[in-house]
Short mmCIF file of C-alpha atoms in Angstrom, two decimals:
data_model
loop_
_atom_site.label_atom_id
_atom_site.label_comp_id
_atom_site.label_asym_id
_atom_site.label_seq_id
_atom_site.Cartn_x
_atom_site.Cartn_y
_atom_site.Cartn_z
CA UNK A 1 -31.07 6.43 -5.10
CA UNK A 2 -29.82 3.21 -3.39
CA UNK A 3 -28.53 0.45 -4.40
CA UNK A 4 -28.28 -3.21 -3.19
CA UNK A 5 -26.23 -3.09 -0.34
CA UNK A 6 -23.85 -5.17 -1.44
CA UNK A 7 -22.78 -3.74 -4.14
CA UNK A 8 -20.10 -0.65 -3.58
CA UNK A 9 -17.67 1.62 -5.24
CA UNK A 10 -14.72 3.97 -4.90
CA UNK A 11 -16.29 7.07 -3.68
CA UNK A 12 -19.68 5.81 -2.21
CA UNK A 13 -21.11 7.09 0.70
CA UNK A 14 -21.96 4.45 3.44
CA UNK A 15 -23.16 3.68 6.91
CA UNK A 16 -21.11 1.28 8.91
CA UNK A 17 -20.45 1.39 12.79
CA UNK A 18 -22.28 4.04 13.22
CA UNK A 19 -20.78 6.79 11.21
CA UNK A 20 -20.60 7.84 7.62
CA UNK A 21 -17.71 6.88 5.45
CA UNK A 22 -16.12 7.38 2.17
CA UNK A 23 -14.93 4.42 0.36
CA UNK A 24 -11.59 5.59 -0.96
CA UNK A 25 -10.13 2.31 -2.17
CA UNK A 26 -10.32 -1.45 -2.70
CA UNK A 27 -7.61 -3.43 -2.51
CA UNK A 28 -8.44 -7.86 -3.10
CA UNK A 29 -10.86 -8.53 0.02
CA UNK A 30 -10.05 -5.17 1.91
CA UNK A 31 -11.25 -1.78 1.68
CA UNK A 32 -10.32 1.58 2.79
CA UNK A 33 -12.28 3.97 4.70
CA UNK A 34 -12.42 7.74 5.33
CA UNK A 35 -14.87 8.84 8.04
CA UNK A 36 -16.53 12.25 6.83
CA UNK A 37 -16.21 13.78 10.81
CA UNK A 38 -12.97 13.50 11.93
CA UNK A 39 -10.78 12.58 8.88
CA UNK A 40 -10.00 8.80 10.24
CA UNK A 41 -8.97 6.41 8.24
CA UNK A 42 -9.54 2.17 8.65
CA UNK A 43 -8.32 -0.50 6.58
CA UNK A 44 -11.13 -3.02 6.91
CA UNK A 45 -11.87 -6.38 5.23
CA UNK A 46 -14.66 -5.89 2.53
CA UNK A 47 -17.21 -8.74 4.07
CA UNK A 48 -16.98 -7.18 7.53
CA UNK A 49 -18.18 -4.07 6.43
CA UNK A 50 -20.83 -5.66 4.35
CA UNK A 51 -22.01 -7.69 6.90
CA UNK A 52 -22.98 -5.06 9.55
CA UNK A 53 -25.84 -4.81 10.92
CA UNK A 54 -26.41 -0.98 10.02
CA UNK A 55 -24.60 -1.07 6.63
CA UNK A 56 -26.45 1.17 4.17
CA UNK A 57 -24.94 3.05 0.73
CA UNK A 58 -26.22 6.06 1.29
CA UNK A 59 -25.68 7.86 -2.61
CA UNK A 60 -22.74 8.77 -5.25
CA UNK A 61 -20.66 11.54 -5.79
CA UNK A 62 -21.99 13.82 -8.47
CA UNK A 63 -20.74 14.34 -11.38
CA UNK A 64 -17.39 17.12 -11.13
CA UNK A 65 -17.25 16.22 -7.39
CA UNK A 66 -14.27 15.12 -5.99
CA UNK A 67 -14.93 11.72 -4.76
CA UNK A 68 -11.98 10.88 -2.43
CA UNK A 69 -9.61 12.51 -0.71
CA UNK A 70 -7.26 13.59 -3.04
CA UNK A 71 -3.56 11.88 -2.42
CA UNK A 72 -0.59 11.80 -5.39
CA UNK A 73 0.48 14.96 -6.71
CA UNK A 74 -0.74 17.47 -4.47
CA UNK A 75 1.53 15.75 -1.76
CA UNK A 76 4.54 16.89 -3.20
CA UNK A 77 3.05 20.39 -3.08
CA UNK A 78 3.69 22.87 -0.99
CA UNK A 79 1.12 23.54 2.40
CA UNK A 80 0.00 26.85 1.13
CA UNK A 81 0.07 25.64 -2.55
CA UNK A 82 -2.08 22.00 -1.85
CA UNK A 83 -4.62 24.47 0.68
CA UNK A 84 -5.33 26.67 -1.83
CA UNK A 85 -5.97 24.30 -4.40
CA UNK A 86 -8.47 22.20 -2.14
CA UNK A 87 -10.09 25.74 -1.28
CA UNK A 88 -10.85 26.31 -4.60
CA UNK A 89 -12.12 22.70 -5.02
CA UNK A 90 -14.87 23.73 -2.38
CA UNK A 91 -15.53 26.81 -4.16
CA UNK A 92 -16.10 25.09 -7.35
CA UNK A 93 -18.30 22.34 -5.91
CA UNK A 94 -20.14 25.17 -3.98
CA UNK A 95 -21.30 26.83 -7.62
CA UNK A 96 -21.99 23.42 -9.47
CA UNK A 97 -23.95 21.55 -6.71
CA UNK A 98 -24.56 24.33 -4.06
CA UNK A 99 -22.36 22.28 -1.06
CA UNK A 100 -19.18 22.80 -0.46
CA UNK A 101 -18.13 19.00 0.39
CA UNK A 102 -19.90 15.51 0.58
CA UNK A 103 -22.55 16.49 2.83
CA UNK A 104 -25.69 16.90 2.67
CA UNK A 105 -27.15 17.52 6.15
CA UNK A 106 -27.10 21.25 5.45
CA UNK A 107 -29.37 23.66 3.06
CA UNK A 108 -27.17 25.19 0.49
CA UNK A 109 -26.34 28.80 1.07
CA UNK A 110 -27.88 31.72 -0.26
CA UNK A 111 -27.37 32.56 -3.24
CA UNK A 112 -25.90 28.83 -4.29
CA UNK A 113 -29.05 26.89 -4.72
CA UNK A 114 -29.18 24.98 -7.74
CA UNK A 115 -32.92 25.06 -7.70
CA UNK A 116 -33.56 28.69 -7.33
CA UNK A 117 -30.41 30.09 -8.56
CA UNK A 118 -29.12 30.03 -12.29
CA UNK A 119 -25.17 28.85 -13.02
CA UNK A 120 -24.34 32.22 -14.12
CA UNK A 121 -26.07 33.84 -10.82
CA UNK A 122 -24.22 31.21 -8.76
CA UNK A 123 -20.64 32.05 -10.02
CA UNK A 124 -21.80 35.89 -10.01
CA UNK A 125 -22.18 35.32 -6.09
CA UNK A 126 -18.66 33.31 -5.83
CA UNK A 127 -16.91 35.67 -7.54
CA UNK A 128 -18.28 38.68 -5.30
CA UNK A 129 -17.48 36.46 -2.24
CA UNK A 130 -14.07 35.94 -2.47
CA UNK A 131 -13.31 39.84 -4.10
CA UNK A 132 -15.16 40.70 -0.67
CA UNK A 133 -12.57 38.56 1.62
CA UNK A 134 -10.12 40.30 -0.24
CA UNK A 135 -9.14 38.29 -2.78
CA UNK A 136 -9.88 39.70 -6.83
CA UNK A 137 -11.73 37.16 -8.59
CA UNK A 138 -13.64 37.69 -11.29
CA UNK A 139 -16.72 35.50 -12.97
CA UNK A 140 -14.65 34.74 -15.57
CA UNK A 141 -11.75 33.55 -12.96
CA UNK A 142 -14.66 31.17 -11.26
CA UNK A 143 -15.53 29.72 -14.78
CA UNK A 144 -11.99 29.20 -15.78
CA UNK A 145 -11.48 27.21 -12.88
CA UNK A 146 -14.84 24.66 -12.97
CA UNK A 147 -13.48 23.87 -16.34
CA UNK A 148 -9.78 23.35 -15.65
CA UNK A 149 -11.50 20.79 -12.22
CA UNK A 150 -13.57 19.30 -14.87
CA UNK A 151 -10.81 18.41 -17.19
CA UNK A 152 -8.12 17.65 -14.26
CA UNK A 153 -9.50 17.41 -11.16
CA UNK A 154 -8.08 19.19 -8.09
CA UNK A 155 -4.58 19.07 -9.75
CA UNK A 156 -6.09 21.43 -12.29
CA UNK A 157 -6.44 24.14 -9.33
CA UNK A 158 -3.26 24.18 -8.32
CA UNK A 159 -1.45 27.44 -9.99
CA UNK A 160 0.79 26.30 -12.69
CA UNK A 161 3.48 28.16 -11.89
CA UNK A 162 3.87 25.29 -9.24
CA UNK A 163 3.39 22.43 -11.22
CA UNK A 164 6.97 22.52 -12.96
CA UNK A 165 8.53 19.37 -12.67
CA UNK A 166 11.53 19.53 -11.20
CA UNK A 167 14.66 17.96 -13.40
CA UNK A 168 16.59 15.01 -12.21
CA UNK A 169 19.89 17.41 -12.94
CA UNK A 170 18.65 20.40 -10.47
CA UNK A 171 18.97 24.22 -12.49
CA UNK A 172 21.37 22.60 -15.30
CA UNK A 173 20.98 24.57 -18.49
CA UNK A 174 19.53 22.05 -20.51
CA UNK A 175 21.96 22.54 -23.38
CA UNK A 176 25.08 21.60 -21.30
CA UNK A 177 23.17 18.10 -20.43
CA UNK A 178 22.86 17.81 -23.93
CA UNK A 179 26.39 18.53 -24.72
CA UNK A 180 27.81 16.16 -22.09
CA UNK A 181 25.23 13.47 -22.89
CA UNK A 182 27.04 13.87 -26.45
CA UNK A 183 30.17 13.70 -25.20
CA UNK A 184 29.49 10.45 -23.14
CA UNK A 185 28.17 8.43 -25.91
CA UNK A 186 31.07 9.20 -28.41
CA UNK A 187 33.89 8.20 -25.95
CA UNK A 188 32.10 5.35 -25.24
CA UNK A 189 34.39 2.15 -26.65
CA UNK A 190 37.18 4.56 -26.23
CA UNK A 191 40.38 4.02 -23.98
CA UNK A 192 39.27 5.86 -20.72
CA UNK A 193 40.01 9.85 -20.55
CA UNK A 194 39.70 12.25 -17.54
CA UNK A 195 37.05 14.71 -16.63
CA UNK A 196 39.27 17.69 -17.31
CA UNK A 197 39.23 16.53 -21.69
CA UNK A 198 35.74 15.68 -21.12
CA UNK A 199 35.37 19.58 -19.99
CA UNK A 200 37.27 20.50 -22.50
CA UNK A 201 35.22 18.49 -25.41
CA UNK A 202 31.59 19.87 -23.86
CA UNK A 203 32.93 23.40 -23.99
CA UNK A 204 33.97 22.55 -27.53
CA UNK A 205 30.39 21.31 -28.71
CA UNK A 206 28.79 24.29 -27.42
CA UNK A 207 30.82 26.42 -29.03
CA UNK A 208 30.11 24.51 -32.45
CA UNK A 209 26.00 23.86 -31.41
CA UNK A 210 25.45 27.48 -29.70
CA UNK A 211 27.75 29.81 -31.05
CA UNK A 212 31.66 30.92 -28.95
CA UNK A 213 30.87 32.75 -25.59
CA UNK A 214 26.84 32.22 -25.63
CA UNK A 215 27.10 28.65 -23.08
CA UNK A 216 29.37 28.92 -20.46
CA UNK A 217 30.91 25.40 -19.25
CA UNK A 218 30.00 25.11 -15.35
CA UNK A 219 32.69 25.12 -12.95
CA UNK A 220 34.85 22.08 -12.38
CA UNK A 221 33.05 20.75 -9.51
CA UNK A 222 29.83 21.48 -10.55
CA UNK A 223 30.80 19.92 -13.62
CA UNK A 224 32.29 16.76 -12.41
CA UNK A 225 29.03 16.26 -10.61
CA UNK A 226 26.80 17.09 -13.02
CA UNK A 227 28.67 14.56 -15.30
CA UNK A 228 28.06 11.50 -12.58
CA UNK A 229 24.25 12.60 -12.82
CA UNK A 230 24.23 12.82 -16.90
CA UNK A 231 26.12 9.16 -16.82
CA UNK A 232 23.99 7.25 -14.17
CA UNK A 233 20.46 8.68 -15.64
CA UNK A 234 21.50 7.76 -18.88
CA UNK A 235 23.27 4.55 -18.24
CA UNK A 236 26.07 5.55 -19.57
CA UNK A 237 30.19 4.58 -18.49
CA UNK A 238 32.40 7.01 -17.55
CA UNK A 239 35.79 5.05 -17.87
CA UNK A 240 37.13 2.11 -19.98
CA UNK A 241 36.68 -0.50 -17.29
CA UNK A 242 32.88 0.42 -16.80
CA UNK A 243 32.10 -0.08 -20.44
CA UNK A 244 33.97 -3.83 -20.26
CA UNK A 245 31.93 -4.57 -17.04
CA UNK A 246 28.82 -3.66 -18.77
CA UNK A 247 29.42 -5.17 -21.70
CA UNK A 248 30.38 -8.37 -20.33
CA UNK A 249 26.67 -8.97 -18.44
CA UNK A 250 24.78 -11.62 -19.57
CA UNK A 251 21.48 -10.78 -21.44
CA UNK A 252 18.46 -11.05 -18.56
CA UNK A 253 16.68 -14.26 -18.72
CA UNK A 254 13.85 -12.61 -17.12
CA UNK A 255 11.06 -10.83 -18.96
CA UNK A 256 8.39 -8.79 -17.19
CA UNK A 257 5.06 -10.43 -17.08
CA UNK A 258 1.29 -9.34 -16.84
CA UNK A 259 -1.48 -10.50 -15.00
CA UNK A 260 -4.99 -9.41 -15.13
CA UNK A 261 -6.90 -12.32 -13.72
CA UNK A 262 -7.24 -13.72 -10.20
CA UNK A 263 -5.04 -16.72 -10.29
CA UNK A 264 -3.45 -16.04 -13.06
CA UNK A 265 -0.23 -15.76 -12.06
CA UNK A 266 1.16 -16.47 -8.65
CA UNK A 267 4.53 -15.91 -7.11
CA UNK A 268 6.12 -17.25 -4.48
CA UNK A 269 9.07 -16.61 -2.68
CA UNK A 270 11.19 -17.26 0.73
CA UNK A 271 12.76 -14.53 3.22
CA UNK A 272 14.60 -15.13 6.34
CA UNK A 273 12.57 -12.99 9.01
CA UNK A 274 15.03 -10.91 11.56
CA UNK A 275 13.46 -12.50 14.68
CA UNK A 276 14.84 -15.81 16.33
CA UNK A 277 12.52 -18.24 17.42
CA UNK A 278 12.52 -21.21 19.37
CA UNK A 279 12.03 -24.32 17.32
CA UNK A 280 10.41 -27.85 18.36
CA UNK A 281 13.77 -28.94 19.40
CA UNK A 282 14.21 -26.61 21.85
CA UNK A 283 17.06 -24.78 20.05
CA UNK A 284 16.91 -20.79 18.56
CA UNK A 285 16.97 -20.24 15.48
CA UNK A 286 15.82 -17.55 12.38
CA UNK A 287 12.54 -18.73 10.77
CA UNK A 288 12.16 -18.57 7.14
CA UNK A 289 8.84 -17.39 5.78
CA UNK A 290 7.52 -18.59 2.65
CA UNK A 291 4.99 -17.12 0.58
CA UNK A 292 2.47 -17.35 -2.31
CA UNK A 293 1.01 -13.72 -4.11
CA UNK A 294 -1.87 -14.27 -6.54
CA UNK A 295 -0.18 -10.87 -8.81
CA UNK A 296 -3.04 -9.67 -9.90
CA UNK A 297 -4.99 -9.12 -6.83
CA UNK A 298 -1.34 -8.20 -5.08
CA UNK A 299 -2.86 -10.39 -2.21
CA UNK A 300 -1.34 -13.32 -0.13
CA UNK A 301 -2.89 -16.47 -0.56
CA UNK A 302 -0.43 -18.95 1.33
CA UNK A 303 2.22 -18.72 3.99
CA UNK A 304 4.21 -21.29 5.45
CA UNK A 305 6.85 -20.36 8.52
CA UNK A 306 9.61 -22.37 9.19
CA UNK A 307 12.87 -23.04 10.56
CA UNK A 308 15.98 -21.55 8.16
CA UNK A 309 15.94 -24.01 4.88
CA UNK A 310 12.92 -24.23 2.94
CA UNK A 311 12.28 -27.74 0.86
CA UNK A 312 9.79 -28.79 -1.90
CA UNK A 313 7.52 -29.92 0.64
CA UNK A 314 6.94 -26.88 1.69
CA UNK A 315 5.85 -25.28 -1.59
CA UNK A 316 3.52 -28.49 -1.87
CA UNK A 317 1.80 -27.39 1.19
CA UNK A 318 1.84 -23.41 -0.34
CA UNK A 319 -0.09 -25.13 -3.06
CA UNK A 320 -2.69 -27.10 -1.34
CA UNK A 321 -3.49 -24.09 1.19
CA UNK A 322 -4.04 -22.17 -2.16
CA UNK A 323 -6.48 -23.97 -3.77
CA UNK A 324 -7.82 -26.11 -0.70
CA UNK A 325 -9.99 -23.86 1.86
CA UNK A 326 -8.77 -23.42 4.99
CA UNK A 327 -10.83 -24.45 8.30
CA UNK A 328 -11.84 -21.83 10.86
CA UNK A 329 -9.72 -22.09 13.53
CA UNK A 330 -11.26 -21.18 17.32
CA UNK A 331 -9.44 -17.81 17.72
CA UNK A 332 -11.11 -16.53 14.37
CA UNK A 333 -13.43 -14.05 14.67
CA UNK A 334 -16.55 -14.55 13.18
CA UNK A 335 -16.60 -11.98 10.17
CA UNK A 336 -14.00 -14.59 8.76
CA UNK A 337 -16.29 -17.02 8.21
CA UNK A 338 -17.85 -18.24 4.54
CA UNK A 339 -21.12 -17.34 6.32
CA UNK A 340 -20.19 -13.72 6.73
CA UNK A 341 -19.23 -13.35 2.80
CA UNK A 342 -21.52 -12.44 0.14
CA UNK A 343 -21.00 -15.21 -2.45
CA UNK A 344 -23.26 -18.43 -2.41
CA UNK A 345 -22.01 -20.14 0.65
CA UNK A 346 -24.74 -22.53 1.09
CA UNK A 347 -24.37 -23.82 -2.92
CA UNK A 348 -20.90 -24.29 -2.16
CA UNK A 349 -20.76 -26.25 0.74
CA UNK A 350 -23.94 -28.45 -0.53
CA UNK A 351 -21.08 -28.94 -3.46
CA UNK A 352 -18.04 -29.51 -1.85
CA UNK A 353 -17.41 -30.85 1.88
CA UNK A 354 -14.41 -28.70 2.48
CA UNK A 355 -16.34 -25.54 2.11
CA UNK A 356 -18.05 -25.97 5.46
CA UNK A 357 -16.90 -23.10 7.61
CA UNK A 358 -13.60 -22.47 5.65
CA UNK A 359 -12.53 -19.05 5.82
CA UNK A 360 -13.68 -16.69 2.23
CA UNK A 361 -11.03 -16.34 -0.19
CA UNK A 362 -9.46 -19.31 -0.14
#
């Protein structure tokens, strides 16, 4: 079923420019999208694509069905690894909705229609698919793995043999890490000793935690590195002067902050860009770029370039841009307009002057 067309979702279907896309993400006024032939990808302000002239949403995913491409933890996968769990993702979609992907410009195959075949029938045929191709599944196999994509998603496909996180401290046995972490903390306020004791007292606390000979200490160099990890991830000192430096830091007068609301909080800051420039008096210099980000929306809603040495004035004029909307300006192209957006432009402007042909979103 369709709904209005201007309201859209992660994971719609739509028309635009011809072609049929998946909206994979929003982000303030733009919008990602995945073209279903060809795989190409366009980062596109939300009230262009609105405002074409053959925009349609076309329907949902159903439910179990993956609605975007899937990105995150299958890309630190291996190729074989993140193939085979997609392949199964087809499979599964295959037996719960009788198509292998998003579209739906094709009948379902034989033996997978939802509307002639039962569940059980359908994963009977998937199962004696893939043990034909050569692979041995069983029904069983093809029901344990709609409800692990139910309950995870594609990450639930991938084998779990793979999905062992990796520790920050490579193959270290876990109980010399321990050790060592022990070791660090009691030295710590402690005149500073070398590596070699510090061997010497981990090799001691095993012996006490684990019992003599069952832990072997690792070598020294794989030691003395592994001790550098242990210290850093832990924020821990390894000498006398490190504990006085860190001791002697001021407590942070900074405290992180939230925001959940448009406007709610907004930054701004001041780089100098790596470019020179030449300025109204004819000489070359570095600009400085100042900027305002509404936190929330992780969008800019000010800028203000000039020469090297910002001044008040200049956040003043962050400010008004802000909250004031900004004029068209000639070059614009027309999608920028207040026209082309979907809010009430004609209330606005009948309520305020400045909204007439201001560009949307300020």
């Amino acid at each position: 079923m369709k709904r209005p067309w201007g309201v859209v979702e992660v994971g719609d279907r739509i028309r635009f420019d011809g072609q049929v896309h998946v909206l994979a993400g929003l982000d303030g006024p733009r919008c990602r999208l995945v073209a279903e032939e060809g795989a190409g990808v366009q980062v596109l302000l939300l009230t262009h694509v609105l405002a074409a002239r053959d925009f349609t949403t076309l329907d949902r995913s159903l439910p179990g069905q993956r609605r975007v491409p899937v990105h995150g933890p299958l890309d630190g996968c291996d190729t074989a690894v993140r193939n085979r769990a997609l392949a199964w993702e087809r499979h599964v979609l295959e037996v719960e909705t009788g198509y292998p992907g998003p579209g739906r410009e094709q009948l379902p195959r034989d033996g997978y229609d939802p509307a002639v075949y039962r569940l059980a029938q359908r994963e009977a045929a998937k199962a004696a698919e893939l043990t034909a191709s050569g692979e041995q599944v069983s029904v069983a196999t093809v029901r344990r793995m709609r409800a692990r994509y139910r309950a995870q998603g594609v990450w639930g496909l991938v084998d779990g043999r793979r999905k062992r996180e990796r520790s920050v401290f490579g193959r270290a046995d876990p109980r010399v890490v321990a050790a060592i972490k022990q070791a660090l903390e009691e030295q710590q306020g402690r005149s500073t000793g070398t590596l070699s004791r510090l061997r010497h007292e981990v090799g001691w606390l095993l012996e006490d935690t684990q019992g003599p000979g069952k832990v072997a200490v690792p070598p020294v160099a794989t030691f003395n590195r592994l001790v550098r990890a242990v210290a850093e991830q832990e924020g821990l000192a390894l000498t006398a002067e490190g504990q006085r430096r860190r001791a002697s830091r001021p407590v942070p007068v900074f405290t992180p902050t939230a925001a959940t609301l448009p406007g709610e909080l907004v930054m701004m800051d001041s780089t100098l860009l790596d470019v020179m420039v030449v300025c109204e008096d004819g000489k070359t210099r570095r600009p400085e770029l100042t900027m305002a980000v509404d936190v929330a929306t992780r969008s800019i809603t000010a800028a203000v370039l000039r020469p090297k040495g910002t001044k008040a004035v200049d956040a003043a004029v962050l400010l008004a841009q802000t909250l004031v909307p900004q004029p068209m300006r000639p070059d614009w192209p027309e999608y920028l307009s207040m026209a082309a957006s979907v809010i009430p432009y004609t209330r606005l402007a009948s309520i305020d002057a400045r909204m007439q042909g201001p560009r949307p979103g300020r």
